[in-house]
Tab-separated table of N, CA and C in Angstrom:
chain	number	residue	atom	x	y	z
R	3	UNK	N	-27.182	-7.820	-35.710
R	3	UNK	CA	-27.213	-7.729	-37.154
R	3	UNK	C	-27.376	-9.126	-37.735
R	4	UNK	N	-28.256	-9.230	-38.737
R	4	UNK	CA	-28.536	-10.517	-39.345
R	4	UNK	C	-28.125	-10.522	-40.813
R	5	UNK	N	-27.754	-11.686	-41.275
R	5	UNK	CA	-27.395	-11.908	-42.664
R	5	UNK	C	-28.294	-13.042	-43.155
R	6	UNK	N	-29.126	-12.774	-44.181
R	6	UNK	CA	-30.036	-13.784	-44.711
R	6	UNK	C	-29.465	-14.286	-46.031
R	7	UNK	N	-29.280	-15.590	-46.124
R	7	UNK	CA	-28.649	-16.204	-47.290
R	7	UNK	C	-29.640	-17.136	-47.980
R	8	UNK	N	-29.801	-16.932	-49.283
R	8	UNK	CA	-30.599	-17.864	-50.080
R	8	UNK	C	-29.748	-19.102	-50.315
R	9	UNK	N	-30.307	-20.246	-50.020
R	9	UNK	CA	-29.544	-21.485	-49.978
R	9	UNK	C	-29.618	-22.290	-51.272
R	10	UNK	N	-30.000	-21.637	-52.386
R	10	UNK	CA	-30.013	-22.302	-53.686
R	10	UNK	C	-30.740	-23.623	-53.682
R	11	UNK	N	-30.023	-24.673	-54.049
R	11	UNK	CA	-30.603	-26.008	-54.097
R	11	UNK	C	-30.987	-26.559	-52.735
R	12	UNK	N	-30.590	-25.871	-51.663
R	12	UNK	CA	-31.010	-26.269	-50.312
R	12	UNK	C	-32.468	-25.919	-50.048
R	13	UNK	N	-33.079	-25.142	-50.970
R	13	UNK	CA	-34.508	-24.842	-50.983
R	13	UNK	C	-35.003	-24.054	-49.769
R	14	UNK	N	-34.148	-23.222	-49.177
R	14	UNK	CA	-34.564	-22.449	-48.006
R	14	UNK	C	-33.710	-21.195	-47.877
R	15	UNK	N	-34.093	-20.349	-46.927
R	15	UNK	CA	-33.332	-19.157	-46.552
R	15	UNK	C	-32.754	-19.421	-45.158
R	16	UNK	N	-31.506	-19.059	-44.962
R	16	UNK	CA	-30.860	-19.241	-43.653
R	16	UNK	C	-30.502	-17.876	-43.083
R	17	UNK	N	-30.693	-17.734	-41.784
R	17	UNK	CA	-30.464	-16.465	-41.104
R	17	UNK	C	-29.296	-16.626	-40.136
R	18	UNK	N	-28.260	-15.819	-40.343
R	18	UNK	CA	-27.026	-15.900	-39.569
R	18	UNK	C	-26.860	-14.639	-38.721
R	19	UNK	N	-26.265	-14.792	-37.554
R	19	UNK	CA	-25.971	-13.666	-36.665
R	19	UNK	C	-24.575	-13.137	-36.998
R	20	UNK	N	-24.527	-11.908	-37.535
R	20	UNK	CA	-23.221	-11.317	-37.862
R	20	UNK	C	-22.927	-10.108	-36.965
R	21	UNK	N	-23.506	-10.121	-35.770
R	21	UNK	CA	-23.270	-9.033	-34.818
R	21	UNK	C	-21.778	-8.833	-34.592
R	22	UNK	N	-21.031	-9.917	-34.491
R	22	UNK	CA	-19.587	-9.849	-34.258
R	22	UNK	C	-18.813	-10.136	-35.538
R	23	UNK	N	-19.239	-9.497	-36.619
R	23	UNK	CA	-18.627	-9.782	-37.913
R	23	UNK	C	-17.127	-9.494	-37.908
R	24	UNK	N	-16.679	-8.595	-37.048
R	24	UNK	CA	-15.258	-8.304	-36.962
R	24	UNK	C	-14.479	-9.315	-36.149
R	25	UNK	N	-15.191	-10.251	-35.540
R	25	UNK	CA	-14.522	-11.262	-34.712
R	25	UNK	C	-13.681	-12.184	-35.586
R	26	UNK	N	-12.711	-12.752	-34.996
R	26	UNK	CA	-11.845	-13.676	-35.705
R	26	UNK	C	-12.372	-15.093	-35.496
R	27	UNK	N	-13.008	-15.642	-36.532
R	27	UNK	CA	-13.510	-17.010	-36.470
R	27	UNK	C	-12.447	-17.955	-36.991
R	28	UNK	N	-12.488	-19.182	-36.544
R	28	UNK	CA	-11.549	-20.174	-37.079
R	28	UNK	C	-11.736	-20.299	-38.596
R	29	UNK	N	-10.681	-20.620	-39.290
R	29	UNK	CA	-10.740	-20.783	-40.739
R	29	UNK	C	-11.852	-21.753	-41.111
R	30	UNK	N	-12.706	-21.330	-42.040
R	30	UNK	CA	-13.796	-22.172	-42.509
R	30	UNK	C	-15.042	-22.115	-41.655
R	31	UNK	N	-14.988	-21.445	-40.515
R	31	UNK	CA	-16.154	-21.367	-39.638
R	31	UNK	C	-17.133	-20.313	-40.146
R	32	UNK	N	-18.396	-20.530	-39.858
R	32	UNK	CA	-19.446	-19.590	-40.224
R	32	UNK	C	-19.947	-18.877	-38.973
R	33	UNK	N	-20.597	-17.725	-39.142
R	33	UNK	CA	-21.205	-17.086	-37.973
R	33	UNK	C	-22.321	-17.982	-37.437
R	34	UNK	N	-22.811	-17.714	-36.244
R	34	UNK	CA	-23.865	-18.557	-35.669
R	34	UNK	C	-25.152	-18.530	-36.501
R	35	UNK	N	-25.712	-19.705	-36.752
R	35	UNK	CA	-26.998	-19.822	-37.436
R	35	UNK	C	-28.102	-19.506	-36.439
R	36	UNK	N	-28.947	-18.528	-36.777
R	36	UNK	CA	-30.043	-18.126	-35.896
R	36	UNK	C	-31.304	-18.927	-36.204
R	37	UNK	N	-31.618	-19.048	-37.483
R	37	UNK	CA	-32.839	-19.749	-37.883
R	37	UNK	C	-32.835	-19.992	-39.376
R	38	UNK	N	-33.860	-20.671	-39.853
R	38	UNK	CA	-33.998	-20.931	-41.278
R	38	UNK	C	-35.449	-21.186	-41.611
R	39	UNK	N	-35.810	-20.884	-42.850
R	39	UNK	CA	-37.162	-21.169	-43.303
R	39	UNK	C	-37.275	-22.669	-43.554
R	40	UNK	N	-38.484	-23.165	-43.606
R	40	UNK	CA	-38.692	-24.559	-43.986
R	40	UNK	C	-38.306	-24.741	-45.439
R	41	UNK	N	-37.835	-25.912	-45.791
R	41	UNK	CA	-37.541	-26.215	-47.184
R	41	UNK	C	-38.842	-26.265	-47.969
R	42	UNK	N	-38.783	-25.788	-49.218
R	42	UNK	CA	-39.937	-25.869	-50.112
R	42	UNK	C	-39.506	-26.744	-51.279
R	43	UNK	N	-40.143	-27.859	-51.449
R	43	UNK	CA	-39.766	-28.850	-52.446
R	43	UNK	C	-39.733	-28.260	-53.851
R	44	UNK	N	-38.648	-28.536	-54.563
R	44	UNK	CA	-38.533	-28.188	-55.968
R	44	UNK	C	-38.038	-26.791	-56.275
R	45	UNK	N	-37.951	-25.908	-55.293
R	45	UNK	CA	-37.542	-24.543	-55.593
R	45	UNK	C	-36.022	-24.418	-55.654
R	46	UNK	N	-35.570	-23.326	-56.257
R	46	UNK	CA	-34.176	-22.919	-56.168
R	46	UNK	C	-34.200	-21.571	-55.458
R	47	UNK	N	-33.797	-21.549	-54.204
R	47	UNK	CA	-33.831	-20.328	-53.381
R	47	UNK	C	-32.761	-19.377	-53.889
R	48	UNK	N	-33.154	-18.477	-54.798
R	48	UNK	CA	-32.184	-17.669	-55.528
R	48	UNK	C	-31.747	-16.401	-54.805
R	49	UNK	N	-32.693	-15.615	-54.330
R	49	UNK	CA	-32.334	-14.362	-53.670
R	49	UNK	C	-33.444	-13.938	-52.725
R	50	UNK	N	-33.155	-12.893	-51.927
R	50	UNK	CA	-34.147	-12.454	-50.948
R	50	UNK	C	-33.915	-10.994	-50.596
R	51	UNK	N	-34.902	-10.408	-49.920
R	51	UNK	CA	-34.793	-9.034	-49.432
R	51	UNK	C	-35.671	-8.903	-48.202
R	52	UNK	N	-35.187	-8.198	-47.202
R	52	UNK	CA	-35.939	-7.986	-45.962
R	52	UNK	C	-36.651	-6.632	-46.034
R	53	UNK	N	-37.877	-6.586	-45.538
R	53	UNK	CA	-38.642	-5.338	-45.527
R	53	UNK	C	-37.928	-4.283	-44.692
R	54	UNK	N	-38.262	-3.030	-44.955
R	54	UNK	CA	-37.602	-1.919	-44.257
R	54	UNK	C	-37.741	-2.008	-42.736
R	55	UNK	N	-38.874	-2.545	-42.278
R	55	UNK	CA	-39.092	-2.655	-40.824
R	55	UNK	C	-38.481	-3.938	-40.242
R	56	UNK	N	-37.813	-4.719	-41.079
R	56	UNK	CA	-37.110	-5.958	-40.679
R	56	UNK	C	-38.050	-7.067	-40.197
R	57	UNK	N	-39.341	-6.952	-40.515
R	57	UNK	CA	-40.315	-7.954	-40.059
R	57	UNK	C	-40.557	-9.068	-41.083
R	58	UNK	N	-40.375	-8.759	-42.371
R	58	UNK	CA	-40.763	-9.708	-43.409
R	58	UNK	C	-39.611	-9.986	-44.364
R	59	UNK	N	-39.508	-11.244	-44.759
R	59	UNK	CA	-38.498	-11.698	-45.695
R	59	UNK	C	-39.199	-12.100	-46.988
R	60	UNK	N	-38.804	-11.478	-48.094
R	60	UNK	CA	-39.333	-11.804	-49.412
R	60	UNK	C	-38.251	-12.578	-50.150
R	61	UNK	N	-38.611	-13.718	-50.730
R	61	UNK	CA	-37.630	-14.600	-51.368
R	61	UNK	C	-38.105	-15.005	-52.752
R	62	UNK	N	-37.129	-15.199	-53.655
R	62	UNK	CA	-37.438	-15.533	-55.036
R	62	UNK	C	-36.963	-16.932	-55.366
R	63	UNK	N	-37.860	-17.674	-56.039
R	63	UNK	CA	-37.580	-19.043	-56.477
R	63	UNK	C	-37.284	-19.012	-57.967
R	64	UNK	N	-36.079	-19.360	-58.357
R	64	UNK	CA	-35.713	-19.309	-59.769
R	64	UNK	C	-36.020	-20.613	-60.513
R	65	UNK	N	-36.676	-21.568	-59.864
R	65	UNK	CA	-37.170	-22.751	-60.572
R	65	UNK	C	-38.621	-22.583	-60.983
R	66	UNK	N	-39.233	-21.478	-60.612
R	66	UNK	CA	-40.606	-21.149	-60.982
R	66	UNK	C	-41.623	-22.143	-60.426
R	67	UNK	N	-41.380	-22.618	-59.222
R	67	UNK	CA	-42.345	-23.480	-58.547
R	67	UNK	C	-43.326	-22.616	-57.753
R	68	UNK	N	-42.788	-21.655	-56.991
R	68	UNK	CA	-43.652	-20.792	-56.162
R	68	UNK	C	-43.513	-19.315	-56.493
R	69	UNK	N	-42.511	-18.909	-57.218
R	69	UNK	CA	-42.192	-17.524	-57.570
R	69	UNK	C	-41.689	-16.731	-56.365
R	70	UNK	N	-42.600	-16.230	-55.512
R	70	UNK	CA	-42.189	-15.377	-54.392
R	70	UNK	C	-42.792	-15.909	-53.103
R	71	UNK	N	-41.959	-16.009	-52.072
R	71	UNK	CA	-42.461	-16.406	-50.747
R	71	UNK	C	-42.269	-15.242	-49.783
R	72	UNK	N	-43.147	-15.199	-48.781
R	72	UNK	CA	-43.064	-14.176	-47.743
R	72	UNK	C	-43.033	-14.889	-46.396
R	73	UNK	N	-42.056	-14.518	-45.572
R	73	UNK	CA	-41.941	-15.086	-44.227
R	73	UNK	C	-41.946	-13.969	-43.197
R	74	UNK	N	-42.640	-14.194	-42.104
R	74	UNK	CA	-42.576	-13.300	-40.954
R	74	UNK	C	-41.320	-13.700	-40.192
R	75	UNK	N	-40.379	-12.754	-40.062
R	75	UNK	CA	-39.128	-13.061	-39.347
R	75	UNK	C	-39.017	-12.199	-38.080
R	76	UNK	N	-40.179	-11.847	-37.517
R	76	UNK	CA	-40.166	-11.109	-36.253
R	76	UNK	C	-39.327	-11.861	-35.228
R	77	UNK	N	-39.472	-13.185	-35.219
R	77	UNK	CA	-38.597	-14.048	-34.432
R	77	UNK	C	-37.707	-14.778	-35.440
R	78	UNK	N	-36.489	-14.280	-35.683
R	78	UNK	CA	-35.652	-14.890	-36.721
R	78	UNK	C	-35.274	-16.342	-36.447
R	79	UNK	N	-35.426	-16.786	-35.216
R	79	UNK	CA	-35.130	-18.185	-34.901
R	79	UNK	C	-36.230	-19.116	-35.406
R	80	UNK	N	-37.396	-18.553	-35.699
R	80	UNK	CA	-38.528	-19.372	-36.147
R	80	UNK	C	-39.340	-18.637	-37.212
R	81	UNK	N	-38.791	-18.483	-38.438
R	81	UNK	CA	-39.537	-17.808	-39.501
R	81	UNK	C	-40.850	-18.531	-39.806
R	82	UNK	N	-41.878	-17.751	-40.089
R	82	UNK	CA	-43.196	-18.314	-40.394
R	82	UNK	C	-43.585	-17.926	-41.815
R	83	UNK	N	-43.831	-18.917	-42.661
R	83	UNK	CA	-44.299	-18.648	-44.022
R	83	UNK	C	-45.710	-18.086	-43.940
R	84	UNK	N	-45.913	-16.911	-44.562
R	84	UNK	CA	-47.246	-16.301	-44.520
R	84	UNK	C	-47.881	-16.158	-45.894
R	85	UNK	N	-47.081	-16.284	-46.964
R	85	UNK	CA	-47.682	-16.129	-48.279
R	85	UNK	C	-46.749	-16.650	-49.362
R	86	UNK	N	-47.347	-17.125	-50.445
R	86	UNK	CA	-46.666	-17.466	-51.681
R	86	UNK	C	-47.453	-16.770	-52.780
R	87	UNK	N	-46.777	-16.074	-53.704
R	87	UNK	CA	-47.524	-15.394	-54.758
R	87	UNK	C	-46.678	-15.196	-56.002
R	88	UNK	N	-47.341	-14.777	-57.080
R	88	UNK	CA	-46.680	-14.465	-58.335
R	88	UNK	C	-47.345	-13.231	-58.928
R	89	UNK	N	-46.790	-12.746	-60.030
R	89	UNK	CA	-47.400	-11.579	-60.671
R	89	UNK	C	-48.774	-11.949	-61.173
R	90	UNK	N	-49.608	-10.948	-61.440
R	90	UNK	CA	-51.040	-11.188	-61.602
R	90	UNK	C	-51.512	-11.569	-62.994
R	91	UNK	N	-50.636	-11.627	-63.973
R	91	UNK	CA	-51.101	-11.956	-65.308
R	91	UNK	C	-51.624	-13.388	-65.376
R	92	UNK	N	-52.295	-13.701	-66.433
R	92	UNK	CA	-52.859	-15.014	-66.672
R	92	UNK	C	-51.883	-16.108	-66.241
R	93	UNK	N	-52.355	-17.060	-65.476
R	93	UNK	CA	-51.480	-18.096	-64.912
R	93	UNK	C	-50.889	-19.034	-65.964
R	94	UNK	N	-51.329	-18.927	-67.230
R	94	UNK	CA	-50.730	-19.770	-68.272
R	94	UNK	C	-49.286	-19.369	-68.548
R	95	UNK	N	-48.931	-18.137	-68.201
R	95	UNK	CA	-47.564	-17.686	-68.445
R	95	UNK	C	-46.634	-18.219	-67.385
R	96	UNK	N	-45.413	-18.451	-67.795
R	96	UNK	CA	-44.455	-19.142	-66.958
R	96	UNK	C	-43.230	-18.280	-66.677
R	97	UNK	N	-43.437	-16.980	-66.408
R	97	UNK	CA	-42.301	-16.088	-66.163
R	97	UNK	C	-41.636	-16.436	-64.837
R	98	UNK	N	-40.344	-16.187	-64.779
R	98	UNK	CA	-39.534	-16.537	-63.614
R	98	UNK	C	-39.022	-15.259	-62.956
R	99	UNK	N	-39.153	-15.154	-61.635
R	99	UNK	CA	-38.572	-13.989	-60.961
R	99	UNK	C	-37.072	-14.203	-60.750
R	100	UNK	N	-36.318	-13.094	-60.759
R	100	UNK	CA	-34.876	-13.215	-60.535
R	100	UNK	C	-34.457	-12.521	-59.252
R	101	UNK	N	-34.493	-11.195	-59.238
R	101	UNK	CA	-34.102	-10.420	-58.063
R	101	UNK	C	-35.178	-9.398	-57.747
R	102	UNK	N	-35.139	-8.898	-56.532
R	102	UNK	CA	-36.076	-7.852	-56.151
R	102	UNK	C	-35.577	-7.083	-54.947
R	103	UNK	N	-36.190	-5.951	-54.724
R	103	UNK	CA	-35.849	-5.097	-53.594
R	103	UNK	C	-37.127	-4.498	-53.005
R	104	UNK	N	-37.047	-4.168	-51.733
R	104	UNK	CA	-38.146	-3.492	-51.046
R	104	UNK	C	-37.726	-2.058	-50.795
R	105	UNK	N	-38.620	-1.133	-51.097
R	105	UNK	CA	-38.444	0.267	-50.727
R	105	UNK	C	-39.784	0.752	-50.218
R	106	UNK	N	-39.799	1.070	-48.920
R	106	UNK	CA	-41.028	1.515	-48.247
R	106	UNK	C	-42.089	0.424	-48.385
R	107	UNK	N	-43.243	0.755	-48.955
R	107	UNK	CA	-44.326	-0.236	-49.037
R	107	UNK	C	-44.384	-0.959	-50.376
R	108	UNK	N	-43.302	-0.845	-51.168
R	108	UNK	CA	-43.302	-1.470	-52.490
R	108	UNK	C	-42.199	-2.510	-52.635
R	109	UNK	N	-42.547	-3.575	-53.332
R	109	UNK	CA	-41.618	-4.635	-53.691
R	109	UNK	C	-41.420	-4.548	-55.202
R	110	UNK	N	-40.186	-4.354	-55.618
R	110	UNK	CA	-39.828	-4.248	-57.035
R	110	UNK	C	-39.163	-5.552	-57.434
R	111	UNK	N	-39.725	-6.229	-58.456
R	111	UNK	CA	-39.217	-7.545	-58.844
R	111	UNK	C	-38.856	-7.564	-60.322
R	112	UNK	N	-37.618	-7.985	-60.612
R	112	UNK	CA	-37.198	-8.253	-61.986
R	112	UNK	C	-37.706	-9.652	-62.322
R	113	UNK	N	-38.664	-9.714	-63.241
R	113	UNK	CA	-39.389	-10.947	-63.533
R	113	UNK	C	-39.036	-11.493	-64.915
R	114	UNK	N	-37.751	-11.471	-65.268
R	114	UNK	CA	-37.289	-11.928	-66.579
R	114	UNK	C	-38.251	-11.493	-67.679
R	115	UNK	N	-38.876	-12.425	-68.385
R	115	UNK	CA	-39.689	-12.092	-69.561
R	115	UNK	C	-40.916	-11.227	-69.242
R	116	UNK	N	-41.362	-11.195	-67.999
R	116	UNK	CA	-42.514	-10.364	-67.620
R	116	UNK	C	-42.084	-8.964	-67.196
R	117	UNK	N	-40.790	-8.653	-67.299
R	117	UNK	CA	-40.306	-7.304	-67.019
R	117	UNK	C	-40.279	-6.954	-65.544
R	118	UNK	N	-40.342	-5.671	-65.272
R	118	UNK	CA	-40.390	-5.177	-63.898
R	118	UNK	C	-41.822	-5.268	-63.393
R	119	UNK	N	-42.005	-5.828	-62.218
R	119	UNK	CA	-43.321	-5.897	-61.561
R	119	UNK	C	-43.209	-5.218	-60.210
R	120	UNK	N	-44.202	-4.417	-59.880
R	120	UNK	CA	-44.203	-3.671	-58.621
R	120	UNK	C	-45.423	-4.092	-57.813
R	121	UNK	N	-45.187	-4.439	-56.548
R	121	UNK	CA	-46.252	-4.890	-55.653
R	121	UNK	C	-46.348	-3.962	-54.449
R	122	UNK	N	-47.573	-3.640	-54.063
R	122	UNK	CA	-47.802	-2.943	-52.800
R	122	UNK	C	-47.803	-4.022	-51.723
R	123	UNK	N	-46.880	-3.901	-50.779
R	123	UNK	CA	-46.750	-4.914	-49.721
R	123	UNK	C	-47.153	-4.341	-48.361
R	124	UNK	N	-48.020	-3.326	-48.390
R	124	UNK	CA	-48.521	-2.773	-47.122
R	124	UNK	C	-49.088	-3.880	-46.251
R	125	UNK	N	-49.747	-4.829	-46.905
R	125	UNK	CA	-50.233	-6.024	-46.229
R	125	UNK	C	-49.496	-7.212	-46.844
R	126	UNK	N	-48.409	-7.680	-46.219
R	126	UNK	CA	-47.629	-8.764	-46.827
R	126	UNK	C	-48.382	-10.090	-46.911
R	127	UNK	N	-49.524	-10.168	-46.243
R	127	UNK	CA	-50.357	-11.363	-46.359
R	127	UNK	C	-51.129	-11.368	-47.677
R	128	UNK	N	-51.228	-10.196	-48.308
R	128	UNK	CA	-51.970	-10.072	-49.563
R	128	UNK	C	-51.341	-8.996	-50.450
R	129	UNK	N	-50.120	-9.227	-50.973
R	129	UNK	CA	-49.499	-8.249	-51.859
R	129	UNK	C	-50.367	-8.001	-53.095
R	130	UNK	N	-50.330	-6.782	-53.577
R	130	UNK	CA	-51.148	-6.388	-54.715
R	130	UNK	C	-50.251	-5.798	-55.791
R	131	UNK	N	-50.327	-6.354	-57.011
R	131	UNK	CA	-49.533	-5.786	-58.098
R	131	UNK	C	-50.107	-4.425	-58.472
R	132	UNK	N	-49.240	-3.394	-58.477
R	132	UNK	CA	-49.690	-2.026	-58.738
R	132	UNK	C	-48.980	-1.368	-59.918
R	133	UNK	N	-48.002	-2.035	-60.492
R	133	UNK	CA	-47.302	-1.444	-61.622
R	133	UNK	C	-46.428	-2.440	-62.337
R	134	UNK	N	-46.080	-2.079	-63.571
R	134	UNK	CA	-45.201	-2.948	-64.352
R	134	UNK	C	-44.550	-2.135	-65.457
R	135	UNK	N	-43.443	-2.636	-65.952
R	135	UNK	CA	-42.783	-2.113	-67.145
R	135	UNK	C	-42.370	-3.322	-67.963
R	136	UNK	N	-42.933	-3.430	-69.153
R	136	UNK	CA	-42.651	-4.559	-70.042
R	136	UNK	C	-41.327	-4.323	-70.761
R	137	UNK	N	-40.241	-4.718	-70.152
R	137	UNK	CA	-38.915	-4.455	-70.707
R	137	UNK	C	-38.487	-5.477	-71.747
R	138	UNK	N	-39.125	-6.616	-71.789
R	138	UNK	CA	-38.744	-7.683	-72.717
R	138	UNK	C	-39.784	-7.865	-73.826
R	139	UNK	N	-41.032	-8.087	-73.444
R	139	UNK	CA	-42.067	-8.345	-74.446
R	139	UNK	C	-42.384	-7.110	-75.283
R	140	UNK	N	-42.258	-5.924	-74.684
R	140	UNK	CA	-42.554	-4.669	-75.375
R	140	UNK	C	-41.385	-3.712	-75.168
R	141	UNK	N	-40.219	-4.127	-75.634
R	141	UNK	CA	-38.986	-3.383	-75.356
R	141	UNK	C	-39.008	-1.950	-75.876
R	142	UNK	N	-39.746	-1.685	-76.964
R	142	UNK	CA	-39.777	-0.315	-77.489
R	142	UNK	C	-40.924	0.508	-76.915
R	143	UNK	N	-41.748	-0.107	-76.061
R	143	UNK	CA	-42.809	0.628	-75.364
R	143	UNK	C	-43.980	1.058	-76.225
R	144	UNK	N	-44.178	0.431	-77.376
R	144	UNK	CA	-45.279	0.852	-78.245
R	144	UNK	C	-46.596	0.128	-77.962
R	145	UNK	N	-46.586	-0.771	-76.981
R	145	UNK	CA	-47.820	-1.479	-76.622
R	145	UNK	C	-48.009	-2.807	-77.331
R	146	UNK	N	-47.138	-3.110	-78.287
R	146	UNK	CA	-47.223	-4.384	-79.001
R	146	UNK	C	-46.200	-5.351	-78.431
R	147	UNK	N	-46.694	-6.508	-77.974
R	147	UNK	CA	-45.782	-7.520	-77.467
R	147	UNK	C	-45.157	-8.239	-78.653
R	148	UNK	N	-43.847	-8.074	-78.824
R	148	UNK	CA	-43.153	-8.712	-79.942
R	148	UNK	C	-42.526	-10.033	-79.538
R	149	UNK	N	-42.526	-10.304	-78.243
R	149	UNK	CA	-41.992	-11.563	-77.724
R	149	UNK	C	-43.009	-12.151	-76.758
R	150	UNK	N	-42.924	-13.450	-76.557
R	150	UNK	CA	-43.805	-14.113	-75.617
R	150	UNK	C	-43.072	-14.524	-74.356
R	151	UNK	N	-43.791	-15.187	-73.477
R	151	UNK	CA	-43.202	-15.732	-72.253
R	151	UNK	C	-43.098	-17.237	-72.414
R	152	UNK	N	-41.878	-17.759	-72.274
R	152	UNK	CA	-41.664	-19.190	-72.450
R	152	UNK	C	-40.986	-19.830	-71.242
R	153	UNK	N	-40.712	-19.017	-70.222
R	153	UNK	CA	-40.031	-19.548	-69.046
R	153	UNK	C	-38.522	-19.501	-69.166
R	154	UNK	N	-38.019	-18.636	-70.045
R	154	UNK	CA	-36.565	-18.544	-70.213
R	154	UNK	C	-35.981	-17.493	-69.267
R	155	UNK	N	-34.680	-17.381	-69.299
R	155	UNK	CA	-33.981	-16.417	-68.450
R	155	UNK	C	-33.619	-15.152	-69.223
R	156	UNK	N	-34.441	-14.791	-70.214
R	156	UNK	CA	-34.269	-13.539	-70.947
R	156	UNK	C	-35.138	-12.463	-70.300
R	157	UNK	N	-34.671	-11.228	-70.362
R	157	UNK	CA	-35.492	-10.122	-69.867
R	157	UNK	C	-34.930	-9.489	-68.605
R	158	UNK	N	-35.837	-8.966	-67.779
R	158	UNK	CA	-35.447	-8.188	-66.593
R	158	UNK	C	-34.664	-9.049	-65.611
R	159	UNK	N	-33.473	-8.575	-65.281
R	159	UNK	CA	-32.554	-9.332	-64.442
R	159	UNK	C	-32.407	-8.717	-63.063
R	160	UNK	N	-32.457	-7.385	-62.994
R	160	UNK	CA	-32.329	-6.732	-61.691
R	160	UNK	C	-33.015	-5.377	-61.709
R	161	UNK	N	-33.298	-4.876	-60.524
R	161	UNK	CA	-33.903	-3.560	-60.355
R	161	UNK	C	-33.083	-2.772	-59.344
R	162	UNK	N	-33.265	-1.453	-59.367
R	162	UNK	CA	-32.631	-0.596	-58.368
R	162	UNK	C	-33.562	0.584	-58.112
R	163	UNK	N	-34.364	0.511	-57.028
R	163	UNK	CA	-35.338	1.576	-56.748
R	163	UNK	C	-34.860	2.611	-55.722
R	164	UNK	N	-33.564	2.789	-55.570
R	164	UNK	CA	-33.053	3.627	-54.479
R	164	UNK	C	-32.424	4.945	-54.926
R	165	UNK	N	-32.631	5.367	-56.155
R	165	UNK	CA	-32.081	6.643	-56.607
R	165	UNK	C	-32.779	7.806	-55.901
R	166	UNK	N	-32.050	8.850	-55.533
R	166	UNK	CA	-32.664	10.013	-54.881
R	166	UNK	C	-33.767	10.650	-55.741
R	167	UNK	N	-33.666	10.513	-57.058
R	167	UNK	CA	-34.660	11.091	-57.972
R	167	UNK	C	-35.998	10.375	-57.906
R	168	UNK	N	-36.006	9.145	-57.379
R	168	UNK	CA	-37.219	8.345	-57.390
R	168	UNK	C	-37.317	7.466	-58.628
R	169	UNK	N	-36.428	7.658	-59.589
R	169	UNK	CA	-36.415	6.815	-60.777
R	169	UNK	C	-36.008	5.388	-60.385
R	170	UNK	N	-36.462	4.439	-61.181
R	170	UNK	CA	-36.174	3.033	-60.924
R	170	UNK	C	-35.375	2.491	-62.109
R	171	UNK	N	-34.264	1.855	-61.818
R	171	UNK	CA	-33.462	1.233	-62.867
R	171	UNK	C	-33.861	-0.222	-63.018
R	172	UNK	N	-33.855	-0.699	-64.251
R	172	UNK	CA	-34.123	-2.105	-64.553
R	172	UNK	C	-33.082	-2.530	-65.583
R	173	UNK	N	-32.426	-3.649	-65.336
R	173	UNK	CA	-31.471	-4.156	-66.326
R	173	UNK	C	-32.022	-5.445	-66.918
R	174	UNK	N	-31.887	-5.568	-68.221
R	174	UNK	CA	-32.330	-6.752	-68.955
R	174	UNK	C	-31.122	-7.509	-69.478
R	175	UNK	N	-31.328	-8.780	-69.741
R	175	UNK	CA	-30.328	-9.579	-70.443
R	175	UNK	C	-31.044	-10.489	-71.439
R	176	UNK	N	-30.526	-10.566	-72.614
R	176	UNK	CA	-31.017	-11.469	-73.660
R	176	UNK	C	-30.159	-11.377	-74.871
């Protein structure tokens, strides 16, 4: 069993072996470190999610340097960066991703001011945006953007795509 930790200002993801999580470790000791991603300059490694098949690690940068990174963790001792991407809107916008989850072949990302973004990750080397819900810019759903994107931490904060109904929850803050 593995535990993947976003290392914040350490600019990387660390992978720990928690197979013996019930073991009694000395006070202050951590489980064995299995591997870690390379540091990416300037990012804040905020959160991550592993694909259902446990092959790919998706990570979110809350400093908005790279947005989303994808690593092949088939060998967790040596993660390989395979992609960096962001949502598909005009690159002039500076929306920041916060949290996300993988369910089957889809990656659901709470993208603050850009709302919920959904990516088809069937090919993690080339994720494709396939859906969105404008929870911040068009909060009433009438098609008119009443707010812009400025790179703030307002808007979609988290998602939950695991309801038996198939419905997806999105929480906003502002």
